Each structure stands twice: as C-alpha cells, then as structure tokens.
Amino acid sequence: DHGRNIGGPRFPLENCMKPGKFGCARPASVTEAIKLLAESGGGAKVMAGGQSLGPMLNLRLAQPDLIVDITAIPELTAVREEAGSILYGACVTHSAFEDHRVIDPTGGFLSTIASGIAYRAVRNRGTRGGRIANADPAADWITSLTSLGAELVIASASGERRVALGAFMNTAYSVALDEAEFIVAIKIRRYSKAARFGYFKFCRKRGEFAEAMAAVAIDPEGDIYRAVIGAT
C-alpha cells in the first residue's frame, strides 16, 4: 500500500519524514565554506552536528539545495584564549563541555548546562554553534550563554564580525545572520572566583525541549548581574 488512511486523508509515504533532494559539500576551510554559501544564492544550509537541522530536513521545514558540512574545518573545533576570555570553535560538541575536555571559564557552569541537553547520543554530535544558529528559544545554550554575555564570531567574504548573542537573536528562529555567512566561534569572558551561576528548566521528561527555563549570572567583581528567561 502506497499510503495510509487512518482518521485523515491519504498521503504518499515517501513525503513523510524524508528530506527533499539536496547536494552536499564538505569544505576543508572557512574560506571554502564561505565561497560555497555565496555561490548558492541563498539555497544552502550549514550543518555541523545535524541534531537540529536533521529533523528540520526530515519534516521539510528546511529544503535547501545544498548542505555545507563544516565538520572537516579544523579551526572550528579549536579552543584558544584571548585577553580575559576563551574562544570556542563553533563545532565543539556539547559532550566536550560535559566531560570537561575544554576550558571552562565559569568553574563548571558550562558543564552543567551541557549535561542537561537532550541525550548523550545527541550531545556527542550536537554543536554549540549549530544550536545557536537555529535560534530555538527552548535551546539551553541560547538562554545560558546570553546570561554570560557571550559574543559570536561570524565569518563572511568581507571578513569577521563580532556580535553579542543578546543582539544576534532577533526573535524565535530568526537571527542576524546573512545567507553567505556563518558562526565560527563563541567567546566567553573569564569570571572571577566570586561569580555565581544558576540555571533551571522545566521539561515534561528528561531529554525533551523545555517549556520554561531561566539562567542567572552574578559576578560582583565584574559588576555583572544578569537574569535571562527562555522557552516560555
């Protein structure tokens, strides 16, 4: 049988939970990735871990002509220090934070956030840059990193620009990102030993998207007092 008729109209099975046709490219550098995005004329989507984009493709909420897989670009998994802050490549996975395999300038807060994201299989592949770029208001990093005053490094053909995460997200699922540019790194300042952080989210069951969440960051030595509410 080529369809189903259970309490509703018949529909072809090949259109259910399968993505449309698209090409795939795996650039080895940021420059090559930018060129592919520019040449696509807006018909390309960047993919890292695929944990957010994959379901969108299957449901055909996203129907790109080309997928640009950026996981082969070495600098996107690098972590380096800048003056008073840490710069994380956009393809660093959630599990890297959970397992303390990268520097944590918050004394463990980043690890706590990462460990509460979905399931371990998702955390092994999912990346922080991808989570932010899709701008789901129920995504843990959007709320928690906004409370930390995180800054994004965005690459395009004209070079790099930096924007505060709080200004990057226009509204749910909409960000200040042009079609031919993508996130290459996330910058987080170092916090003092006096800093305190809090995070809580409400889910019907572990692993689901939150129905409400909140993050707080307080550092008296840096005159930082932030509270952010998300998902509601």
Short mmCIF file of C-alpha atoms in Angstrom, two decimals:
data_model
loop_
_atom_site.label_atom_id
_atom_site.label_comp_id
_atom_site.label_asym_id
_atom_site.label_seq_id
_atom_site.Cartn_x
_atom_site.Cartn_y
_atom_site.Cartn_z
CA ASP A 1 0.00 0.00 0.00
CA HIS A 2 1.41 3.39 -1.02
CA GLY A 3 -0.42 5.46 1.54
CA ARG A 4 -2.34 5.50 4.79
CA ASN A 5 -5.90 6.43 5.65
CA ILE A 6 -6.11 6.50 9.43
CA GLY A 7 -8.50 9.19 10.54
CA GLY A 8 -7.48 11.53 7.74
CA PRO A 9 -6.61 11.92 4.07
CA ARG A 10 -4.30 9.57 2.21
CA PHE A 11 -0.74 10.77 1.59
CA PRO A 12 2.31 9.22 -0.07
CA LEU A 13 4.73 7.65 2.38
CA GLU A 14 7.77 8.98 0.50
CA ASN A 15 6.82 12.51 1.64
CA CYS A 16 6.71 11.54 5.32
CA MET A 17 9.82 12.07 7.47
CA LYS A 18 12.17 12.12 4.50
CA PRO A 19 14.13 15.16 3.32
CA GLY A 20 13.85 16.61 -0.15
CA LYS A 21 16.71 16.24 -2.58
CA PHE A 22 19.86 18.26 -1.89
CA GLY A 23 23.55 18.29 -2.73
CA CYS A 24 26.26 18.02 -0.09
CA ALA A 25 29.70 19.65 0.16
CA ARG A 26 32.34 19.25 2.88
CA PRO A 27 34.78 22.19 2.73
CA ALA A 28 38.18 21.98 4.41
CA SER A 29 38.44 25.68 5.30
CA VAL A 30 36.30 28.63 6.36
CA THR A 31 37.17 30.40 3.10
CA GLU A 32 35.93 27.46 1.05
CA ALA A 33 32.72 27.25 3.08
CA ILE A 34 32.02 30.97 2.58
CA LYS A 35 32.55 30.59 -1.17
CA LEU A 36 30.06 27.72 -1.34
CA LEU A 37 27.46 29.72 0.59
CA ALA A 38 27.94 32.76 -1.64
CA GLU A 39 27.67 30.72 -4.84
CA SER A 40 24.48 29.01 -3.67
CA GLY A 41 22.49 32.23 -3.88
CA GLY A 42 20.72 31.57 -0.61
CA GLY A 43 19.95 27.93 -1.38
CA ALA A 44 22.47 26.43 1.07
CA LYS A 45 22.31 25.44 4.73
CA VAL A 46 25.30 24.97 7.03
CA MET A 47 25.38 21.73 9.02
CA ALA A 48 27.67 20.70 11.86
CA GLY A 49 26.32 18.01 14.20
CA GLY A 50 22.98 17.90 12.40
CA GLN A 51 20.98 17.38 15.59
CA SER A 52 18.83 20.45 14.95
CA LEU A 53 18.93 20.63 11.15
CA GLY A 54 18.37 16.89 10.62
CA PRO A 55 14.80 16.82 11.96
CA MET A 56 14.01 20.05 10.10
CA LEU A 57 15.13 18.40 6.85
CA ASN A 58 13.08 15.27 7.55
CA LEU A 59 9.97 17.32 8.23
CA ARG A 60 10.78 19.51 5.22
CA LEU A 61 10.74 22.62 7.34
CA ALA A 62 14.10 23.23 5.66
CA GLN A 63 14.52 22.37 1.98
CA PRO A 64 17.97 23.57 0.88
CA ASP A 65 19.56 22.88 -2.49
CA LEU A 66 22.92 22.32 -0.81
CA ILE A 67 24.13 21.21 2.64
CA VAL A 68 27.54 22.64 3.58
CA ASP A 69 29.02 20.26 6.16
CA ILE A 70 31.60 22.27 8.17
CA THR A 71 32.84 19.46 10.43
CA ALA A 72 36.06 18.99 8.40
CA ILE A 73 37.30 22.52 9.18
CA PRO A 74 39.99 22.16 11.91
CA GLU A 75 39.72 25.65 13.40
CA LEU A 76 36.04 25.13 14.19
CA THR A 77 36.88 22.58 16.87
CA ALA A 78 39.78 24.61 18.33
CA VAL A 79 39.72 26.36 21.70
CA ARG A 80 42.01 29.30 22.37
CA GLU A 81 42.49 32.05 24.91
CA GLU A 82 42.11 35.77 24.33
CA ALA A 83 42.64 38.54 26.83
CA GLY A 84 40.32 37.73 29.72
CA SER A 85 38.22 35.28 27.72
CA ILE A 86 38.04 31.92 25.94
CA LEU A 87 37.20 31.49 22.26
CA TYR A 88 35.49 28.19 21.35
CA GLY A 89 35.19 26.93 17.78
CA ALA A 90 31.57 26.62 16.69
CA CYS A 91 31.87 22.84 16.17
CA VAL A 92 32.93 22.00 19.73
CA THR A 93 30.35 19.45 20.88
CA HIS A 94 28.10 19.54 23.93
CA SER A 95 29.83 16.43 25.30
CA ALA A 96 33.22 18.18 25.20
CA PHE A 97 31.86 20.61 27.80
CA GLU A 98 30.06 17.91 29.74
CA ASP A 99 33.26 15.84 30.03
CA HIS A 100 35.46 18.84 30.94
CA ARG A 101 37.60 18.30 27.83
CA VAL A 102 37.70 22.05 27.19
CA ILE A 103 38.50 25.04 29.40
CA ASP A 104 35.55 26.29 31.43
CA PRO A 105 35.89 29.97 32.49
CA THR A 106 32.79 29.63 34.67
CA GLY A 107 34.12 27.00 37.05
CA GLY A 108 31.78 24.22 35.90
CA PHE A 109 28.61 26.05 34.86
CA LEU A 110 29.10 25.19 31.17
CA SER A 111 29.45 21.51 32.02
CA THR A 112 26.22 21.61 34.00
CA ILE A 113 24.33 23.15 31.07
CA ALA A 114 25.77 20.66 28.56
CA SER A 115 24.90 17.61 30.67
CA GLY A 116 21.22 18.56 30.65
CA ILE A 117 20.87 18.78 26.86
CA ALA A 118 18.73 16.00 25.37
CA TYR A 119 20.52 12.60 25.47
CA ARG A 120 24.16 11.51 25.34
CA ALA A 121 23.93 10.46 21.69
CA VAL A 122 22.75 13.97 20.81
CA ARG A 123 25.43 15.59 22.98
CA ASN A 124 28.15 13.56 21.26
CA ARG A 125 27.27 15.04 17.87
CA GLY A 126 25.46 18.29 18.60
CA THR A 127 27.48 21.52 18.49
CA ARG A 128 27.05 24.78 20.28
CA GLY A 129 27.31 26.88 17.12
CA GLY A 130 24.57 24.88 15.42
CA ARG A 131 22.31 25.14 18.43
CA ILE A 132 22.69 28.92 18.50
CA ALA A 133 22.33 29.43 14.73
CA ASN A 134 18.93 27.71 14.67
CA ALA A 135 17.70 30.12 17.37
CA ASP A 136 15.26 27.81 19.08
CA PRO A 137 14.16 29.72 22.22
CA ALA A 138 13.95 26.39 24.08
CA ALA A 139 17.63 25.60 23.38
CA ASP A 140 19.77 25.58 26.53
CA TRP A 141 22.74 27.49 25.12
CA ILE A 142 20.67 30.45 23.90
CA THR A 143 19.45 31.30 27.39
CA SER A 144 22.53 30.33 29.40
CA LEU A 145 25.10 31.98 27.12
CA THR A 146 23.05 35.17 26.89
CA SER A 147 23.22 35.34 30.69
CA LEU A 148 27.01 35.00 30.41
CA GLY A 149 27.22 37.86 27.90
CA ALA A 150 28.65 35.59 25.17
CA GLU A 151 29.87 37.07 21.91
CA LEU A 152 29.73 35.38 18.49
CA VAL A 153 32.39 35.50 15.79
CA ILE A 154 30.77 35.42 12.35
CA ALA A 155 32.66 34.86 9.10
CA SER A 156 31.79 36.14 5.64
CA ALA A 157 33.57 37.03 2.40
CA SER A 158 34.29 40.51 3.79
CA GLY A 159 35.99 39.13 6.92
CA GLU A 160 34.89 38.53 10.50
CA ARG A 161 32.48 40.48 12.64
CA ARG A 162 31.53 40.07 16.27
CA VAL A 163 28.09 40.43 17.79
CA ALA A 164 26.71 39.91 21.29
CA LEU A 165 24.47 36.85 21.50
CA GLY A 166 21.73 39.00 23.01
CA ALA A 167 21.67 41.12 19.83
CA PHE A 168 22.12 38.15 17.48
CA MET A 169 18.72 36.55 18.11
CA ASN A 170 16.00 38.71 16.51
CA THR A 171 13.09 36.54 17.58
CA ALA A 172 12.28 32.83 17.73
CA TYR A 173 14.10 31.02 14.90
CA SER A 174 15.34 34.30 13.41
CA VAL A 175 18.90 35.60 13.76
CA ALA A 176 21.08 38.42 12.46
CA LEU A 177 22.92 36.17 10.01
CA ASP A 178 23.19 36.74 6.25
CA GLU A 179 22.85 33.85 3.80
CA ALA A 180 26.58 33.85 2.95
CA GLU A 181 27.99 33.90 6.50
CA PHE A 182 28.08 31.54 9.47
CA ILE A 183 29.18 31.32 13.11
CA VAL A 184 32.81 30.24 13.51
CA ALA A 185 33.37 30.80 17.24
CA ILE A 186 31.76 31.74 20.56
CA LYS A 187 33.59 33.97 23.03
CA ILE A 188 33.01 33.78 26.79
CA ARG A 189 34.74 36.01 29.31
CA ARG A 190 36.57 34.63 32.33
CA TYR A 191 34.62 35.03 35.53
CA SER A 192 36.08 35.68 38.98
CA LYS A 193 36.06 33.17 41.83
CA ALA A 194 33.30 35.24 43.42
CA ALA A 195 30.96 34.60 40.47
CA ARG A 196 27.80 32.56 40.96
CA PHE A 197 25.53 30.98 38.36
CA GLY A 198 22.10 29.43 38.34
CA TYR A 199 20.10 27.52 35.75
CA PHE A 200 16.79 25.73 35.85
CA LYS A 201 14.46 24.37 33.19
CA PHE A 202 11.10 22.65 33.26
CA CYS A 203 10.53 19.64 30.98
CA ARG A 204 7.78 17.02 30.97
CA LYS A 205 10.55 14.43 30.89
CA ARG A 206 14.33 14.45 30.61
CA GLY A 207 15.60 14.97 27.09
CA GLU A 208 12.63 16.96 25.82
CA PHE A 209 12.71 20.63 24.90
CA ALA A 210 12.00 22.83 27.90
CA GLU A 211 8.66 24.56 28.40
CA ALA A 212 10.36 27.19 30.55
CA MET A 213 13.91 27.96 31.60
CA ALA A 214 15.93 30.64 33.32
CA ALA A 215 19.62 31.44 33.79
CA VAL A 216 21.33 33.82 36.20
CA ALA A 217 24.93 35.06 36.22
CA ILE A 218 26.29 37.25 39.02
CA ASP A 219 29.88 38.44 39.35
CA PRO A 220 30.30 41.35 41.78
CA GLU A 221 33.96 41.79 40.80
CA GLY A 222 32.96 42.36 37.17
CA ASP A 223 29.81 44.33 38.04
CA ILE A 224 27.74 41.66 36.23
CA TYR A 225 24.15 40.94 37.26
CA ARG A 226 22.12 39.17 34.58
CA ALA A 227 18.94 37.10 34.51
CA VAL A 228 17.52 35.61 31.30
CA ILE A 229 14.23 33.77 30.78
CA GLY A 230 13.73 31.47 27.79
CA ALA A 231 11.43 28.93 26.17
CA THR A 232 8.17 30.38 27.51
#
